[in-house]
Amino acid sequence: MTVLPWFAAAWLFAIGIYGIASSRNLIHLIGCLSVCQSSTYVLLLSVGYRWGAAAPIFYDHPPGTMAVDPVVQALVLTDIVVGATVTALLLAMVLQVGRKYGELDPQKLRPLVARAHR
Amino acid sequence: MNRRWRIALLGLAGICLTPAIWRVATALPRFGEPSEQYGPAVNRLGPALRHVSNMVSAVNFDFRGIDTLGEEFMLLGAITGAVVLLRGARGEDLTAKAARLPGRQVIGRAESTILICRLFSPAIMLFGLYMALHAMVTPGGGFQGGVVIASGLLLTYLGEGYRGWRRLIASPVLAALEGGGALLFALAGLAPMAAGGAFMQNVLPLGTFRDVFSGGLMLVTNAGVGLAVTGGFGMLFLEFLEETRATQSEDTR
Amino acid sequence: MSPALDLIPLAVALPLAIAAALLAASHFLPARLPDIVATLTALTVAGICAVLAVESDRHGVLTYWFGGWTPRPGVVLGIAFGVDPASALIASFAGLLFAATLVFAWGYFDEVRAHFHVIMLLFLAAMVGFCLTRDLFNLFVWFEVMSVAAFALTAYRQEMPSLAGALNFTVTNSLASFMMLGGVGLIYARAGVLDFDALGHAVARTGHDPVITGAFCLLAAALMIKAAILPFHFWLSDAHAVAPSPVSVIFSGIMVGLGLFGLAKLTFQVFAASAEARFLFHGLFMALGAATAVVGALMTRGQRHLKRMLAFSTISHMGIMLIGLAGLSATGVAGFMLYLVGHGLVKGALFMVVGVLLAACSRVDELELAGSGRDLLPAGVAMALAGLLLAGAPWGLLDAGARLVGDAGTSAAGPWIAAAILTGSALTGATVLRAAGRIFLGLGPVPDREEAASPSTEESEQSTRPLWLMMTPIVLLLALALFPGRLAAAAAPALVGRFAPVFAGHLHGFAFEPRSSTLAWVSTAIAVVVATYDLARDRLPRIAVSIIDRVTDLPYRMVNSVHSELVGDYVVWITVGLAAFSVTLAFG
């Protein structure tokens, strides 16, 4: 249990990378990118956790009670919301690719097309 | 590279990285026994210094306010980019009112759907508002509350259908909310400088501990974030839902 | 508190506030107002940062605590900006480049109203924040804002090539952000603080710590992805090829260079005491820099799409800059900074020339443009001059930087490094000269070789802007690039000493003595010879040409086959790069 979160984070990142590398559909690729992103959240939140500590919201318990790290929670919180909007931007791009090209397979998507040998 | 080579290379890289990951993971402080100084210092000094009980909000809007300013504008940039992309692809000028275009496909909705959405959508929006307002005392804040309010808007779309949805949602209003919220945040940072303090220094009266209106300048920045996130996500939903109807070019065929 | 300190938050907050105001009022603004406002804002930011550079040179590093959170005894609660002259000058250069680009892009993005300017101002604010900050997570935030603004700008045109390139760009750079966040998390887990000063002390205290090393690897990999260093460089050619010309100016002119600048900042201000970081720099990073320089140059030669060609040339020069940094010496850092600014100016001017060609002739393909530029002689002169500067001609900032980088590289890694630098500058310069000759003078044979098979596309850009409006920023940038190198090198010790505290004590009375101009003239001569060979190929004896082609063909084909434009491949290469870091450290 003492090292499990670190390996969980590493595994999530690895599986996300594998998903991106082997993906056959752009929407799946973006989902895998989100998986990679969530691995960083797991890492950060696990770094801040403390056994037997309360939430860093001193409403029900008085200030001075042992609480977990609020800094990493603040970092992750804003990052999740912003990550959602970047995913939205990516999905908008994918939408246009699907509409203009009719093809969503990243293996077939090349920005520039090689011209024939003249 | 064909797929087999790719996976083989990836596997090889993974094998090379595994010992490194092992070394780092076993050298990190044990889970649950962190060695930090920053977090405990905030927990120790925050309530007294800023009269707020939600330390996460205090870090977001006061201690590390400039970070949140950056994240806020990142949100703005991503949403602007997505909106430009979607609108431009539909061939619309950014000031076009989509509801005017014909060819709207009507999908039937069950009455139970309409009832549940009508019941819950205002309730969820109210809940989001509650969350955003109580940033300083309970878990919540502008980011969370804004997203919840925007999701209430989605329920409105489900319940009222496209016509009702477009009657409620006006894109200039959402754009103004988004830009206005971000501007409010930036000005909340600049205004204390005019009063002789540092950027985003908390110069307003701090209020009493455990009160909804504690925290001073944090309330203003929180409001800015809430407005911007609501407006931003609302615009995002609007533009994505506009994709579900026929576009101008298809209509005029 | 000196009034200069109050300028520090303004450098970031001003463009942000104006961007928000432009967005909020976007529906009601008259046509030219966003252009004017944005250009003035960029100029103001450049001016503010220049003032900050002068002030920090006079009074020492300026520190500004946001929110009034000056550190309490024993604990740092807030975020600070630490302004040293070098960082402020780079930020000022960014502002200047943005102002030039906004003038160049006048009236370009009419359909989207103010949204282009909103995102450009956001981009500028993020760059300034990135240069000036002293907090690690704040650095990450500005890094992400830069990335997001870049994503939004790349996808502006909705044709398929544009979107596929934007997707490749977005996926790889998002991975870079995630790795950077992972690195921040790791070092926070060990040190418990986020301020550069406090982190530097923490790194010095802990010995050979795998966590700190792991954090450095992740941070370095993320910044190298942004800086387009092999094997993380693949995204740049795709992004550049499809982004509009004004946006490309910013990408190659400053954004990619900031990746290396960030790496330098972190190395000298946080990881100065880490022996593993030093080991990685002297060994692996030096080799990667050399490889990047050579591979980039090889790929440049085979391109016919002008923007893609310039993108690979940027990659090559980034490799040269990394060589300068990799020795971790004062000479190298000074050279790196001069090269960063010089290269940014020259490359920015080149992309603007491509924009001129696109607007006037609606083509971006070198072979299709052959001879079309005869009415655009000013642009041709600019392109030729830029090509010579890239090749290493001994005039101006780029040359001063190149000499210092060469000095630093050879003293750190031996004379063979000079060969890599020579290859990079000479071949990239040769390609630009060849393109200039073909487009503006109509020289050169009808091609039938690998250039004809390389990727290209149809393109066109807004053509209603007058030529003089587009040429003015080009002339300005090139004039700045010709700033006397000797003067710049004389100012360098002051910059380096404040930027990298580890050098501070040793630079008193130090003067950078760049070596003689022989190597510069050799490089330029090689470039001219190669360009002449390319353009005069059909007049040379067939047997000589076919022998030379057979020899040079193989390396190009090998390198080209790896550049597949598929995002899955790019991700695999990123992982391979990370694995290379860990394997190198295992042997250290």
Tab-separated table of C-alpha atoms in Angstrom, chain B residues 8-110:
chain	number	residue	atom	x	y	z
B	8	ALA	CA	7.772	-3.763	-30.251
B	9	LEU	CA	9.631	-0.477	-29.880
B	10	LEU	CA	7.172	0.664	-27.244
B	11	GLY	CA	7.629	-2.586	-25.357
B	12	LEU	CA	11.400	-2.241	-25.504
B	13	ALA	CA	11.219	1.303	-24.189
B	14	GLY	CA	8.880	0.130	-21.455
B	15	ILE	CA	11.318	-2.561	-20.393
B	16	CYS	CA	14.132	-0.018	-20.204
B	17	LEU	CA	11.985	2.321	-18.155
B	18	THR	CA	10.678	-0.243	-15.670
B	19	PRO	CA	13.769	-0.315	-13.414
B	20	ALA	CA	13.788	3.476	-13.345
B	21	ILE	CA	10.109	3.607	-12.384
B	22	TRP	CA	10.776	1.012	-9.704
B	23	ARG	CA	13.665	3.015	-8.255
B	24	VAL	CA	11.694	6.240	-8.205
B	25	ALA	CA	8.553	4.652	-6.756
B	26	THR	CA	10.431	2.960	-3.937
B	27	ALA	CA	12.385	6.114	-3.167
B	28	LEU	CA	9.328	8.331	-2.915
B	29	PRO	CA	8.013	9.016	0.596
B	30	ARG	CA	5.620	6.298	1.692
B	31	PHE	CA	2.004	6.943	0.731
B	32	GLY	CA	0.272	8.684	3.608
B	33	GLU	CA	3.462	9.918	5.227
B	34	PRO	CA	4.366	12.982	3.215
B	35	SER	CA	7.311	15.201	3.936
B	36	GLU	CA	5.948	18.518	2.808
B	37	GLN	CA	6.248	21.936	4.339
B	38	TYR	CA	4.060	24.037	2.073
B	39	GLY	CA	0.740	22.280	2.711
B	40	PRO	CA	0.973	22.107	6.508
B	41	ALA	CA	2.105	25.732	6.590
B	42	VAL	CA	-0.980	26.792	4.649
B	43	ASN	CA	-3.215	24.733	6.926
B	44	ARG	CA	-1.590	26.228	9.987
B	45	LEU	CA	-1.523	29.862	8.958
B	46	GLY	CA	-4.385	30.153	6.484
B	47	PRO	CA	-7.451	30.370	8.709
B	48	ALA	CA	-5.959	33.053	10.870
B	49	LEU	CA	-4.494	35.068	8.041
B	50	ARG	CA	-7.470	35.046	5.716
B	51	HIS	CA	-10.484	34.077	7.861
B	52	VAL	CA	-11.583	31.347	5.488
B	53	SER	CA	-12.145	27.718	6.367
B	54	ASN	CA	-11.769	26.223	2.882
B	55	MET	CA	-8.006	26.033	2.495
B	56	VAL	CA	-8.234	24.736	-1.062
B	57	SER	CA	-10.079	27.868	-2.143
B	58	ALA	CA	-7.649	29.987	-0.188
B	59	VAL	CA	-4.739	28.436	-2.077
B	60	ASN	CA	-6.525	28.817	-5.401
B	61	PHE	CA	-7.713	32.387	-5.038
B	62	ASP	CA	-5.259	33.985	-2.697
B	63	PHE	CA	-1.987	32.224	-1.980
B	64	ARG	CA	-1.567	31.100	-5.589
B	65	GLY	CA	-3.940	33.505	-7.248
B	66	ILE	CA	-1.668	34.196	-10.188
B	67	ASP	CA	-1.680	30.462	-11.026
B	68	THR	CA	-5.454	30.489	-11.122
B	69	LEU	CA	-5.352	33.587	-13.321
B	70	GLY	CA	-3.240	31.676	-15.801
B	71	GLU	CA	-5.495	28.610	-15.659
B	72	GLU	CA	-8.557	30.814	-16.075
B	73	PHE	CA	-7.175	32.345	-19.232
B	74	MET	CA	-6.122	28.941	-20.486
B	75	LEU	CA	-9.767	27.941	-20.189
B	76	LEU	CA	-10.681	31.049	-22.133
B	77	GLY	CA	-8.158	30.261	-24.843
B	78	ALA	CA	-9.217	26.647	-25.254
B	79	ILE	CA	-12.897	27.527	-25.413
B	80	THR	CA	-12.263	30.361	-27.852
B	81	GLY	CA	-10.299	27.998	-30.040
B	82	ALA	CA	-13.003	25.343	-29.980
B	83	VAL	CA	-15.724	27.897	-30.707
B	84	VAL	CA	-13.821	29.425	-33.618
B	85	LEU	CA	-13.195	25.974	-35.023
B	86	LEU	CA	-16.785	24.797	-34.784
B	87	ARG	CA	-18.403	28.004	-35.966
B	88	GLY	CA	-15.938	28.500	-38.769
B	89	ALA	CA	-16.517	24.989	-40.027
B	90	ARG	CA	-20.243	25.591	-40.150
B	91	GLY	CA	-19.516	28.609	-42.275
B	92	GLU	CA	-20.989	31.041	-39.821
B	93	ASP	CA	-19.777	34.400	-38.828
B	94	LEU	CA	-19.241	34.449	-35.116
B	95	THR	CA	-22.135	36.799	-34.601
B	96	ALA	CA	-24.724	34.731	-36.467
B	97	LYS	CA	-27.753	33.677	-34.507
B	98	ALA	CA	-28.061	29.980	-35.140
B	99	ALA	CA	-31.750	29.759	-34.261
B	100	ARG	CA	-32.617	31.658	-37.424
B	101	LEU	CA	-31.352	28.916	-39.717
B	102	PRO	CA	-33.975	26.495	-40.962
B	103	GLY	CA	-33.805	22.764	-41.198
B	104	ARG	CA	-33.989	21.908	-37.551
B	105	GLN	CA	-34.684	18.258	-37.041
B	106	VAL	CA	-37.217	17.586	-34.293
B	107	ILE	CA	-36.532	14.543	-32.141
B	108	GLY	CA	-39.420	13.390	-29.948
B	109	ARG	CA	-38.963	13.428	-26.210
B	110	ALA	CA	-40.840	11.339	-23.668
